[in-house]
Short mmCIF file of C-alpha atoms and ligand atoms in Angstrom, two decimals:
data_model
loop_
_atom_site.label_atom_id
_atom_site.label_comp_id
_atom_site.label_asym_id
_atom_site.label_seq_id
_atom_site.Cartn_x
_atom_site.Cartn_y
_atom_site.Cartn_z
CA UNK E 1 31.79 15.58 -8.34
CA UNK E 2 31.15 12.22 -9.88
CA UNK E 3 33.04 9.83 -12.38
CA UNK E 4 31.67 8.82 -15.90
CA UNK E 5 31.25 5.44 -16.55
CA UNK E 6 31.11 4.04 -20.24
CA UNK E 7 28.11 5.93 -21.45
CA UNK E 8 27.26 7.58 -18.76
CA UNK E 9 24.88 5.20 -17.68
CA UNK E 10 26.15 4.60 -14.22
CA UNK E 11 27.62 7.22 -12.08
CA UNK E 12 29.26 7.89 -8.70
CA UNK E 13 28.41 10.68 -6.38
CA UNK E 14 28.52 11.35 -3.03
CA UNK E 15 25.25 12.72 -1.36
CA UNK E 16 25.20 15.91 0.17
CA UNK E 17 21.64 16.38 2.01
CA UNK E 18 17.64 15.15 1.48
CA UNK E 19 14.80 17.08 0.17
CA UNK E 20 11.32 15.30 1.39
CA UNK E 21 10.28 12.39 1.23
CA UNK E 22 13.74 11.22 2.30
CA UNK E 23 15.34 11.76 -1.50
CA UNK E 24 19.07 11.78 -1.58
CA UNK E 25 20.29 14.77 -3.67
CA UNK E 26 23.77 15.27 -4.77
CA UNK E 27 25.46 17.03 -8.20
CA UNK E 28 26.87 16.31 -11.29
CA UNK E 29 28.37 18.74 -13.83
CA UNK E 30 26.25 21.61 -12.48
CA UNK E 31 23.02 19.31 -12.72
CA UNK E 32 21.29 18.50 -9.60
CA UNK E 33 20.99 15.11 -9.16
CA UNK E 34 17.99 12.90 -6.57
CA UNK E 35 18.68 9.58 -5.61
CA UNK E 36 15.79 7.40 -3.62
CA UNK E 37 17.03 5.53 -0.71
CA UNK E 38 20.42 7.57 -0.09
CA UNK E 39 21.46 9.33 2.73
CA UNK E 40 23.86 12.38 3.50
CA UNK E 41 27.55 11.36 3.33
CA UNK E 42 27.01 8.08 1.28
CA UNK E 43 29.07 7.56 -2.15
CA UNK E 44 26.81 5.44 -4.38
CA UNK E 45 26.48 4.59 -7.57
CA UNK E 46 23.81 4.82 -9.12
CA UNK E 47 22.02 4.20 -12.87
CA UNK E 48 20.96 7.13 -15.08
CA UNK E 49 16.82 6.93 -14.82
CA UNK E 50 15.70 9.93 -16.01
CA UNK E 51 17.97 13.32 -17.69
CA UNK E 52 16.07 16.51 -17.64
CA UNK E 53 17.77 19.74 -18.97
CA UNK E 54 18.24 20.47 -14.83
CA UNK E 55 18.39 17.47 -12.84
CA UNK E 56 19.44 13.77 -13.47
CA UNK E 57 17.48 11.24 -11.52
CA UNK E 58 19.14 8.19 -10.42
CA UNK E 59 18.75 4.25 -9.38
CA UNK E 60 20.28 3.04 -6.77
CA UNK E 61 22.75 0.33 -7.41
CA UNK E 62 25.25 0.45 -4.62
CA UNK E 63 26.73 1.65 -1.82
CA UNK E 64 30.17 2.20 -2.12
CA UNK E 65 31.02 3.91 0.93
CA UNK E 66 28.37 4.16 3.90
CA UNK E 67 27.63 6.94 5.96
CA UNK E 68 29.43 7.55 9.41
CA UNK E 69 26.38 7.44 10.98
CA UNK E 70 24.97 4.02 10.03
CA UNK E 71 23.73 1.32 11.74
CA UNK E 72 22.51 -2.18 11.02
CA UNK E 73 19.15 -2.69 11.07
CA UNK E 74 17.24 -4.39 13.42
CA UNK E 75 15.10 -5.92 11.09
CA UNK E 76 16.02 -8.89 8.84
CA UNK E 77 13.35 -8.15 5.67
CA UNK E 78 15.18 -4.29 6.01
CA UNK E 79 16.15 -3.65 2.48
CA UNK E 80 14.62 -5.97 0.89
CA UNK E 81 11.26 -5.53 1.98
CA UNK E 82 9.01 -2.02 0.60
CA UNK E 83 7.83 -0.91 4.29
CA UNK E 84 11.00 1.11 6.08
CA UNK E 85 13.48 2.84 4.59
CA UNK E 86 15.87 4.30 7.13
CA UNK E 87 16.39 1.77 9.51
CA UNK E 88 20.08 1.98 9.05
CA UNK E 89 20.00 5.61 10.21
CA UNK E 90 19.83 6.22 14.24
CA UNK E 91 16.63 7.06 15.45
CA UNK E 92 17.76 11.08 16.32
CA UNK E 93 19.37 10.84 12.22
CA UNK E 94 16.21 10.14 11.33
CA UNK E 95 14.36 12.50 13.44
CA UNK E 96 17.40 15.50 12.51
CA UNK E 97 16.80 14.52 8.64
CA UNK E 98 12.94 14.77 9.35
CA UNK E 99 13.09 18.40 10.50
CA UNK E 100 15.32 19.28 7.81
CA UNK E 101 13.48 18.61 5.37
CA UNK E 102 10.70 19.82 6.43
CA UNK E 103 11.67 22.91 7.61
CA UNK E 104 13.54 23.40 3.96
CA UNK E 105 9.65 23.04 2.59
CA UNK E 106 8.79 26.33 4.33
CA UNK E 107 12.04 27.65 3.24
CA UNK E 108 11.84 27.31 -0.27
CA UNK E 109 8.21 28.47 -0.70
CA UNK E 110 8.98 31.70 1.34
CA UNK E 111 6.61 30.45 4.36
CA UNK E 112 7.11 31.11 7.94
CA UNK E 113 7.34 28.44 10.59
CA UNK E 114 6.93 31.18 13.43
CA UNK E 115 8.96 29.58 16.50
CA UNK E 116 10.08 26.66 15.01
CA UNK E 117 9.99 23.97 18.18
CA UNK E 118 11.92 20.90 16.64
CA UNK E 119 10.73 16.94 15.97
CA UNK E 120 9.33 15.19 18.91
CA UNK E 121 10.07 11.60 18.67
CA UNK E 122 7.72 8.56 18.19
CA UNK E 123 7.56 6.39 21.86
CA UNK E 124 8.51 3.05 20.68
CA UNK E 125 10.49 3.22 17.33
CA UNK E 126 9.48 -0.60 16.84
CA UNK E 127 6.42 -2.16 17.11
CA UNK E 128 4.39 0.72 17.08
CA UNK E 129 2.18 0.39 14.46
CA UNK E 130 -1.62 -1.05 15.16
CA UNK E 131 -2.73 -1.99 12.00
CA UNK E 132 -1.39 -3.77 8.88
CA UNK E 133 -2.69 -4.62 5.47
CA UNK E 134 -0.87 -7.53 4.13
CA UNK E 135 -0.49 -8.97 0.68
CA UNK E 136 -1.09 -12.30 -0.24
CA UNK E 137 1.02 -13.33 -2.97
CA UNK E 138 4.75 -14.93 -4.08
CA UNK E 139 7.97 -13.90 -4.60
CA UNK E 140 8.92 -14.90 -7.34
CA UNK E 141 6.93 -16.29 -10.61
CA UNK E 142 5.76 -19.69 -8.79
CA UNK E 143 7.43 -19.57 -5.69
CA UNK E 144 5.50 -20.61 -2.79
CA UNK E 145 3.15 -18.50 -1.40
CA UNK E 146 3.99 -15.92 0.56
CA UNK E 147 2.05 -13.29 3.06
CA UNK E 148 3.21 -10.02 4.15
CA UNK E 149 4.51 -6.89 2.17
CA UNK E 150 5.31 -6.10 -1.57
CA UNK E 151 8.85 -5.72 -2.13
CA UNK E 152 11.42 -2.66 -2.37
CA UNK E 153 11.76 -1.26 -6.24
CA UNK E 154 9.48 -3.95 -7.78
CA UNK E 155 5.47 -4.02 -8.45
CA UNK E 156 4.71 -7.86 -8.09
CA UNK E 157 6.68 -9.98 -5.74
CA UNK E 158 5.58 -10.04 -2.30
CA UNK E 159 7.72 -11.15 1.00
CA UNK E 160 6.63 -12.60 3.92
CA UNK E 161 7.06 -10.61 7.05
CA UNK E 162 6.95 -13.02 9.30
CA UNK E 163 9.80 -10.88 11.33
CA UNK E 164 8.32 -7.60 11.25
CA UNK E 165 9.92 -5.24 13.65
CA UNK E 166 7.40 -2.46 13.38
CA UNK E 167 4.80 -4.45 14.55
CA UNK E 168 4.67 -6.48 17.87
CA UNK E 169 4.84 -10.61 18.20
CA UNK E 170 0.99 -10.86 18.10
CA UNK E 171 1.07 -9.46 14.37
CA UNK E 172 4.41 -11.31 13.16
CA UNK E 173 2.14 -14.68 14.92
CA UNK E 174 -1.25 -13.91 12.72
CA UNK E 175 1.08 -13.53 9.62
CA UNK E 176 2.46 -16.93 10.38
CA UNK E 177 -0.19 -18.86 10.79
CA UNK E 178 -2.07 -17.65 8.18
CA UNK E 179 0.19 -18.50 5.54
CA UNK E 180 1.18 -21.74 7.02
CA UNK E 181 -2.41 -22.23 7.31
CA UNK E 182 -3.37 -21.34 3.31
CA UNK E 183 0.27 -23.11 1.99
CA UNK E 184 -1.21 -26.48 2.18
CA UNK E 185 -4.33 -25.63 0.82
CA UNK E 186 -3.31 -25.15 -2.73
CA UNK E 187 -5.60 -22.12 -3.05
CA UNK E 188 -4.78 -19.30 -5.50
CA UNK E 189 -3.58 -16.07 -4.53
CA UNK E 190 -5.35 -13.17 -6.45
CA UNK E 191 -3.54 -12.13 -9.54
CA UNK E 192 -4.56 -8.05 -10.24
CA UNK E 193 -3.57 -8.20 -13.77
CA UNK E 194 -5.22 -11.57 -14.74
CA UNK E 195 -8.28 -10.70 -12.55
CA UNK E 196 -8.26 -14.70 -10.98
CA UNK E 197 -7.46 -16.11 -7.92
CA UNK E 198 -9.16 -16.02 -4.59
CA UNK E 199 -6.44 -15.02 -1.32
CA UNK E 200 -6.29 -11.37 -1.58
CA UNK E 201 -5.20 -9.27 1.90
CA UNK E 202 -5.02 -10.07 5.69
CA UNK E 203 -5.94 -6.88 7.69
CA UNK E 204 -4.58 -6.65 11.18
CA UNK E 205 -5.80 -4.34 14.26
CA UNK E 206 -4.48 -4.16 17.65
CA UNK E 207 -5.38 -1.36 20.19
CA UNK E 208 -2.14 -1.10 21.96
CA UNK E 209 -3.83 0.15 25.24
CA UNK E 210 -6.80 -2.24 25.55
CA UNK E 211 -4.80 -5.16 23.68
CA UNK E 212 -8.15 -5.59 21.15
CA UNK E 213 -7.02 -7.51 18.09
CA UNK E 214 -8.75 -8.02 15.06
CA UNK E 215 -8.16 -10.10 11.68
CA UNK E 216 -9.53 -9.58 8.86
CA UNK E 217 -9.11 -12.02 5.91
CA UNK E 218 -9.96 -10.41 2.23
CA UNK E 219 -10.83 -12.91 -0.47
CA UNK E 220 -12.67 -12.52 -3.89
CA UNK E 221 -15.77 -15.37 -4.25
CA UNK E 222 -14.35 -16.85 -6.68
CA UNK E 223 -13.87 -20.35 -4.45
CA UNK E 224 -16.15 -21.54 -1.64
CA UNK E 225 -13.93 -22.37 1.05
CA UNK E 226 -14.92 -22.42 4.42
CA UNK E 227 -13.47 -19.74 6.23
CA UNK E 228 -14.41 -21.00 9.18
CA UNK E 229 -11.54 -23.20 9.08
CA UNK E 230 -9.36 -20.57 9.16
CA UNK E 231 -10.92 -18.98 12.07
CA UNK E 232 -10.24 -21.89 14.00
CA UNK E 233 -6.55 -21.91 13.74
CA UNK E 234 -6.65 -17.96 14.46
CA UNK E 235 -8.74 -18.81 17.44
CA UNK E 236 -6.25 -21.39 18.61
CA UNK E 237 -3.27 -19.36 18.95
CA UNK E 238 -2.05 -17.76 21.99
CA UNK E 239 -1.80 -13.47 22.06
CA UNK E 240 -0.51 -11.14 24.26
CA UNK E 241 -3.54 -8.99 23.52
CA UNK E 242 -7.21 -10.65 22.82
CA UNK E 243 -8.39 -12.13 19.92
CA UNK E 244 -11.35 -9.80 19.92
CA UNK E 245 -12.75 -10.12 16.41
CA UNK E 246 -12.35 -12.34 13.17
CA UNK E 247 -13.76 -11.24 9.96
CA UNK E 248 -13.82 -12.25 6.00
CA UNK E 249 -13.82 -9.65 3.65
CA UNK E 250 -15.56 -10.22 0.01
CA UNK E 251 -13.99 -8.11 -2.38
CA UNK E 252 -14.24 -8.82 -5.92
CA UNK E 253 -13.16 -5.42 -7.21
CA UNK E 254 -10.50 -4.97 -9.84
CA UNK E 255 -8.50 -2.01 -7.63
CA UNK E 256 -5.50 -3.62 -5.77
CA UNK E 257 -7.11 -1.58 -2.79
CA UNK E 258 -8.80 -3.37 -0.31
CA UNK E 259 -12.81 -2.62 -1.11
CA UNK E 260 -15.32 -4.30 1.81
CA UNK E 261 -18.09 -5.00 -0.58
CA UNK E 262 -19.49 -7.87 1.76
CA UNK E 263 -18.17 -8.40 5.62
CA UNK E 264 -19.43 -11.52 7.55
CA UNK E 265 -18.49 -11.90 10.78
CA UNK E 266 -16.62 -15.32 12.47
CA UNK E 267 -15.68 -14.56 15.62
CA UNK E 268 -16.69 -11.80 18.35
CA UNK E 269 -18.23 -8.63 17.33
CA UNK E 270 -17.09 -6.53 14.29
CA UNK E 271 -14.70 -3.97 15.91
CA UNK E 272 -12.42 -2.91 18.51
CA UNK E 273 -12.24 -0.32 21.53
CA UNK E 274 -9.51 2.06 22.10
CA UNK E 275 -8.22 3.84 24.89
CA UNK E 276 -6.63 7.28 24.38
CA UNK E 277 -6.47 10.10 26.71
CA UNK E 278 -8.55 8.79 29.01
CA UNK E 279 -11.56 8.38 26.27
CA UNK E 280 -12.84 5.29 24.77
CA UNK E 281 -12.76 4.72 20.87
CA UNK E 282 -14.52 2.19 18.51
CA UNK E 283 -12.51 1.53 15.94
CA UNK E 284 -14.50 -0.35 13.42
CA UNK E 285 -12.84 -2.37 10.63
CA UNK E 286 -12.58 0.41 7.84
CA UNK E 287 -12.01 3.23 9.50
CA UNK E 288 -9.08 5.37 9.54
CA UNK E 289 -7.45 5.73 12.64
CA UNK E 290 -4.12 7.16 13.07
CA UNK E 291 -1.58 3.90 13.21
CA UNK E 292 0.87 4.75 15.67
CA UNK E 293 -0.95 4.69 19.32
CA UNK E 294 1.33 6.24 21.63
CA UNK E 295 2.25 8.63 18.90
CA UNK E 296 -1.45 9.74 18.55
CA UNK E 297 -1.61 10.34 22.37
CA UNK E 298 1.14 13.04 21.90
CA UNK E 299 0.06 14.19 18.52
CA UNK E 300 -3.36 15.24 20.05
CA UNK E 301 -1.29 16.45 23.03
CA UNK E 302 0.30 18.72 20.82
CA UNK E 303 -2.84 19.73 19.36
CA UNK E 304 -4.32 20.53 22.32
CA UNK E 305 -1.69 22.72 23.59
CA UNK E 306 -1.58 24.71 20.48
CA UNK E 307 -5.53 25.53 20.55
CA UNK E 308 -4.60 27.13 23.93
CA UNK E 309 -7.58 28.16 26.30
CA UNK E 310 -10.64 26.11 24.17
CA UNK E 311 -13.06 27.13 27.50
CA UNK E 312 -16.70 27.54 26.14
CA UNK E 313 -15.39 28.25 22.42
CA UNK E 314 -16.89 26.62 19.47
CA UNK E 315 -14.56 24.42 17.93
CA UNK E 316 -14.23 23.25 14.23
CA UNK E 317 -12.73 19.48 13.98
CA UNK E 318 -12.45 19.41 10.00
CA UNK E 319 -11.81 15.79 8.57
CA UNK E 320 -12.47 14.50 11.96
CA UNK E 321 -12.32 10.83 11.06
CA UNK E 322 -13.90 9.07 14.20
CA UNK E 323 -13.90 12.27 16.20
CA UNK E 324 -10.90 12.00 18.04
CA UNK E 325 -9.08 15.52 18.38
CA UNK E 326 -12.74 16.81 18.56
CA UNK E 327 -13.65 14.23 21.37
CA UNK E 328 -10.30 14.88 23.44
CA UNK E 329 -10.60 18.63 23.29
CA UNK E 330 -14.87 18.47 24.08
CA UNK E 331 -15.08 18.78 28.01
CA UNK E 332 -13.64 22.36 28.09
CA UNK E 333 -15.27 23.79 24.71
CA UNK E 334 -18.66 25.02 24.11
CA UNK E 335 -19.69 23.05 21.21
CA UNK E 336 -17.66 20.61 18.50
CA UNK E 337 -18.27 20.19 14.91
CA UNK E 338 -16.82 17.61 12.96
CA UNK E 339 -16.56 16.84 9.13
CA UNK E 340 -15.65 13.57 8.17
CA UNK E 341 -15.65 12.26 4.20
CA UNK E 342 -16.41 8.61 5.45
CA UNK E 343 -19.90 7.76 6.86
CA UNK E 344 -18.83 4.09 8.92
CA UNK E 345 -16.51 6.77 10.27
CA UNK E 346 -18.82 9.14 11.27
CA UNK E 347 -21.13 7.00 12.51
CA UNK E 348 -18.32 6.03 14.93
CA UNK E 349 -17.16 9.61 15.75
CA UNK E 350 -21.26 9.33 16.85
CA UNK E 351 -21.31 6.30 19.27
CA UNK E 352 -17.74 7.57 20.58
CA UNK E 353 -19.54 10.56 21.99
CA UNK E 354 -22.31 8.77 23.25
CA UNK E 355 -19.40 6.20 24.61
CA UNK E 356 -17.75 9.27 26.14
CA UNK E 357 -21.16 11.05 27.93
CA UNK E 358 -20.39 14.32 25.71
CA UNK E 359 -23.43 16.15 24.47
CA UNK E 360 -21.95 19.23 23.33
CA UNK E 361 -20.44 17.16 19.60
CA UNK E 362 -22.24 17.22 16.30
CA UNK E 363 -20.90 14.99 13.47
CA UNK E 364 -22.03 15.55 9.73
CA UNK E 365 -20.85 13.34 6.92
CA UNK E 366 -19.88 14.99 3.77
CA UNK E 367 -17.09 16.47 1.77
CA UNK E 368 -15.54 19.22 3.94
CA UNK E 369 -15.78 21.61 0.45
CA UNK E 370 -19.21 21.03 0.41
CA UNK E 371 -20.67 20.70 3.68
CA UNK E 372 -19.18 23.44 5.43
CA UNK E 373 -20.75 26.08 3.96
CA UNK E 374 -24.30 24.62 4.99
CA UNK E 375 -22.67 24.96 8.62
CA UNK E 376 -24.19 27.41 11.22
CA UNK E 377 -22.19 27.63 13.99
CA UNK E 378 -19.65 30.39 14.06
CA UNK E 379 -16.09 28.71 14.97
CA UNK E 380 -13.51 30.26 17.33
CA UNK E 381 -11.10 27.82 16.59
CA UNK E 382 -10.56 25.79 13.32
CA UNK E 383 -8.77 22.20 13.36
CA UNK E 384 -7.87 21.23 9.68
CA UNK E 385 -6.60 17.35 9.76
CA UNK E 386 -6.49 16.75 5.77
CA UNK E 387 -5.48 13.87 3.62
CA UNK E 388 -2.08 13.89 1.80
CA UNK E 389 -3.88 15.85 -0.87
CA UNK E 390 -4.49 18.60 1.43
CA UNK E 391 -7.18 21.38 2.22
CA UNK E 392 -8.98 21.55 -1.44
CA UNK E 393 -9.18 25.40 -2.18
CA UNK E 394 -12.77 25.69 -2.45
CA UNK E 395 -12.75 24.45 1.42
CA UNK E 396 -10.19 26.54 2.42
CA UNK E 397 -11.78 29.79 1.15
CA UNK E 398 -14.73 28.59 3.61
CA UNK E 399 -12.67 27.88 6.35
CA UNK E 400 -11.45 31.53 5.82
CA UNK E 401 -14.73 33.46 5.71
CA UNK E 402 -15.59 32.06 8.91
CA UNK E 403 -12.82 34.28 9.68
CA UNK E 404 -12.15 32.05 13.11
CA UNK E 405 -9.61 33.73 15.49
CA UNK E 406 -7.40 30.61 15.26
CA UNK E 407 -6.18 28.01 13.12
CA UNK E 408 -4.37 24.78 14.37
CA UNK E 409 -3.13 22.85 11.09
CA UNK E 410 -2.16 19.43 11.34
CA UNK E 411 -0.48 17.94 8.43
CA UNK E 412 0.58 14.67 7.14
CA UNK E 413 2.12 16.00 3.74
CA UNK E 414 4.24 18.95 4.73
CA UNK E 415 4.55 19.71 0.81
CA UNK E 416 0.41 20.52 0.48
CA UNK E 417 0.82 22.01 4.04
CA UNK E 418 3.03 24.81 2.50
CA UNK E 419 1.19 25.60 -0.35
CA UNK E 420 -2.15 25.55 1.88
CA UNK E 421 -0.61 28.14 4.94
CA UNK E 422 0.44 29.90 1.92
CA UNK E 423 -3.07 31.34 0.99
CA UNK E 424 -4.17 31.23 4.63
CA UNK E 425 -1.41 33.74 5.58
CA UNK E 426 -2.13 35.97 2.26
CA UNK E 427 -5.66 35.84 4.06
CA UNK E 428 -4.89 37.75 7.11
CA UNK E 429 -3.16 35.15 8.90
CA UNK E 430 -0.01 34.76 10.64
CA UNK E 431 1.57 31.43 11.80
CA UNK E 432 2.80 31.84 15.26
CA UNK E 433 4.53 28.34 15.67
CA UNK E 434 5.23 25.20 14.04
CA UNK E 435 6.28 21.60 15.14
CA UNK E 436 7.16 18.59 13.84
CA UNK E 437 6.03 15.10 15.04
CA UNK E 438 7.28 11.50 13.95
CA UNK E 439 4.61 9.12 13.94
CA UNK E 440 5.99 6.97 11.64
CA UNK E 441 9.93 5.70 12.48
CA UNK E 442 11.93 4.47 10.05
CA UNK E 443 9.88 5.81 6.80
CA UNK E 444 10.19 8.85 5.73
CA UNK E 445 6.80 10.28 6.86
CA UNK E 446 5.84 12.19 10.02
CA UNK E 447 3.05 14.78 10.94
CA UNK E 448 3.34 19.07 11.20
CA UNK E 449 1.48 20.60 13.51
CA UNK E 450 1.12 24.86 12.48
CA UNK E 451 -0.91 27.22 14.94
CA UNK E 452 -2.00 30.26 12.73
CA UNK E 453 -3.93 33.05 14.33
CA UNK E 454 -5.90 36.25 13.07
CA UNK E 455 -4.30 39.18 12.39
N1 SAH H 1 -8.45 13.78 12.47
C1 SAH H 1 -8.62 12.36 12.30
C2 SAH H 1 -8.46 11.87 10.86
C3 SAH H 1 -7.38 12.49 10.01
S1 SAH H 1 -7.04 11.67 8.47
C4 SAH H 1 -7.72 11.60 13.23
O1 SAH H 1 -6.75 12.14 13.74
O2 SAH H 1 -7.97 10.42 13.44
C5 SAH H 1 -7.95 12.55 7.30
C6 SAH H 1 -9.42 12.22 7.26
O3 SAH H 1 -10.00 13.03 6.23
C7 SAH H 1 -9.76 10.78 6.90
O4 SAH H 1 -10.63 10.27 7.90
C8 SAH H 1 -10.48 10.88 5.55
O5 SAH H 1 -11.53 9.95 5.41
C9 SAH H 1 -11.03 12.29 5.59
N2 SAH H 1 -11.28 12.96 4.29
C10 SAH H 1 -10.60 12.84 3.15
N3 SAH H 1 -11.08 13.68 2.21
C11 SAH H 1 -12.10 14.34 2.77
C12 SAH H 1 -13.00 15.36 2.31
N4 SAH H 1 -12.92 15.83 1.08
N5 SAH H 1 -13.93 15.83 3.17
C13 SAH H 1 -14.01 15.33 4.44
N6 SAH H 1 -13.18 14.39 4.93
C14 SAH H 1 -12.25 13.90 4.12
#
């Protein structure tokens, strides 16, 4: 279906499903067509991006008619802002569309989910999310400036997000001050392209189950303003939670990332303690730890009830991060080993243990692909946590010649998680069940968790 439209630079279609992340696809004149930002059942129009002898790939530029289904969304920046996407959709749409798509990923590249058990929901589908990395900048060319995230479809303007919905009142309060704070000031937000300026990022961490928040302003050097200033106002504002730790980040790097080449301390100590599963976690200002609390809680559940009977059985936690599935599954196995990329990291997944009274985890920093193979232990059970990017296949033909008796797979790219289960099944293993988690509500994101075991 479709219309033309003068030269076939705009065109109507209705959208018939998504393919992950979330793309609309539709048809046109036997060409298959993606559209970002759709949804099943919407007419839009849309702008002619990209042809390809297959597949056309179109802009957005309206929505003619909306989808039965739709809501308004609950949050005012919604559309307008780059952070959700779907909060127009119902939560259960969302979740429905989630396992969908994923499930289509197995699908298509001839994988088995074993017993498929469905999408378990996030908690809270608002304010879940416990940290933030926030943009200084404007949104338009010489607007005033503005704190928060960069904005839907374009690389430079940035909107304040002083409303947030994913976050809770103590974030949307740290936002607000701080840019009230830094209008007045007349200092110079940091321009990437022209290399100048001096407000960069405000990081934002709140342990949802201790109520630990920390702030974390990111400047370049390039001005000596006292920071300390700054910390006062933060210190003079009332939280829910407690203002645990205030911190200035130095970064004079030219990546748009946020790089902690110098950290001084302003307030309290220089990280944060979570609770999860009845174990304690430092959480120290760079380290990754999984965003959504609650949602972590019943990932790990999950986790743990797909490794099954861990008692006295040597356990492989492979990009372990600070040690937390390790940690939580510890007091019934033998022995842990974790493998973490990021040495602040590990040397948290360390203390934690020590923090926890278990004796029984070893932590070693390195490149999972390279460090494994120096490994000793013989594991029973293999956790694989990757980034996006996935298992890399040098590690993965490790983790299969310790020829462990299980695998549990947890995935944050279901796309890599495919094309990974893929060479572990041609390797003598057979995935016995599969289930989907949403950690993330309202994007398009959410977590797989596969349990593979030896044939
Ligand atoms: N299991 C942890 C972390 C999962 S995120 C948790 O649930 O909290 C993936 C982790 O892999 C990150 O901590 C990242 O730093 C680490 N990582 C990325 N590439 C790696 C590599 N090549 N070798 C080891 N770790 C890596």
């Amino acid at each position: 279906m479709g219309k033309r439209r003068g030269r076939m630079q705009e065109i109507e279609v209705k959208i018939e499903k998504t393919e992950f992340p979330s793309v609309g696809i539709s048809s046109y004149n036997d060409r298959k067509v993606y559209v970002k930002n759709t949804f099943p059942g919407q007419t839009i129009k849309g702008r002619v991006k990209k042809r390809r002898e297959g597949y056309l790939e179109l802009k957005l530029q309206e929505v003619l008619e909306k989808a039965p289904y739709e809501i308004e969304a609950k949050c005012p920046h919604f559309g307008v802002c780059g952070g959700c996407s779907s909060q127009n959709l119902t939560y259960d749409k969302q979740l429905e569309l989630l396992g969908e798509e994923v499930k289509t990923l197995f699908e298509d590249a001839s994988v088995t989910t074993g017993t498929y058990e469905g999408v378990t929901g996030s908690v809270d589908q608002f304010e879940y999310r416990n940290k933030m990395e926030f943009t200084f900048g404007d949104e338009f060319k010489g607007g005033e400036l503005c704190l928060g995230m960069h904005m839907k479809n374009q690389s430079f303007g940035i909107l304040t997000v002083d409303n947030c919905k994913i976050v809770d009142e103590d974030f949307r309060k740290v936002i607000k001050a701080t840019v009230d704070f830094f209008k007045d000031k007349d200092l110079p937000y940091y321009r990437v392209m022209k290399r100048e300026g001096f407000l960069r990022h405000l990081v934002v961490r709140k342990a949802k189950n201790t109520g630990e928040l920390l702030v974390n302003l990111v400047t370049t050097t390039q001005n000596d303003f006292d920071v300390n200033l700054y910390a006062e106002v933060i210190k003079n504002l009332e939280f829910d939670g407690t203002l645990t730790s205030i911190l200035h980040t130095e970064n004079d790097s030219l990546s748009d990332a946020v790089i902690p080449e110098k950290v001084n301390l302003l307030f309290g100590r220089d990280y944060i303690v979570e609770n999860l599963l009845g174990l304690k976690f430092k959480i120290s200002p760079f380290s990754f730890f999984q965003t959504n609390t609650k949602g972590a809680e019943s990932l790990y559940s999950i986790v743990r009830d797909y490794m099954g009977d861990s008692e006295n059985k040597v356990v492989f936690d492979l990009y372990c991060g600070t040690g937390t599935i390790g940690q939580i599954v510890a007091p019934k196995a033998k022995k842990v080993v974790g493998i973490e990329l990021i040495e602040e990291a590990v040397e948290a997944a360390k203390e934690n243990a020590k923090f926890n009274g278990l004796s029984n985890c070893e932590f070693i920093a390195g490149d999972v692909a390279e460090t494994i193979k120096h490994v000793k232990d013989k594991p029973d059970i293999i956790i694989l946590d990757p980034p996006r990017s996935g298992v890399h296949p040098k590690a993965l033909e490790y983790v299969i010649k310790f020829d462990a008796k299980e695998i549990v797979y947890v995935s944050c790219n279901p796309k890599t998680l495919v094309t990974d289960l893929k060479v572990l099944v041609e390797n003598g293993y057979e995935i016995i069940k599969t289930r989907v988690k949403d950690m993330f509500p309202n994007t398009p994101h959410g977590e797989t968790v596969v349990k593979l075991i030896k044939k």
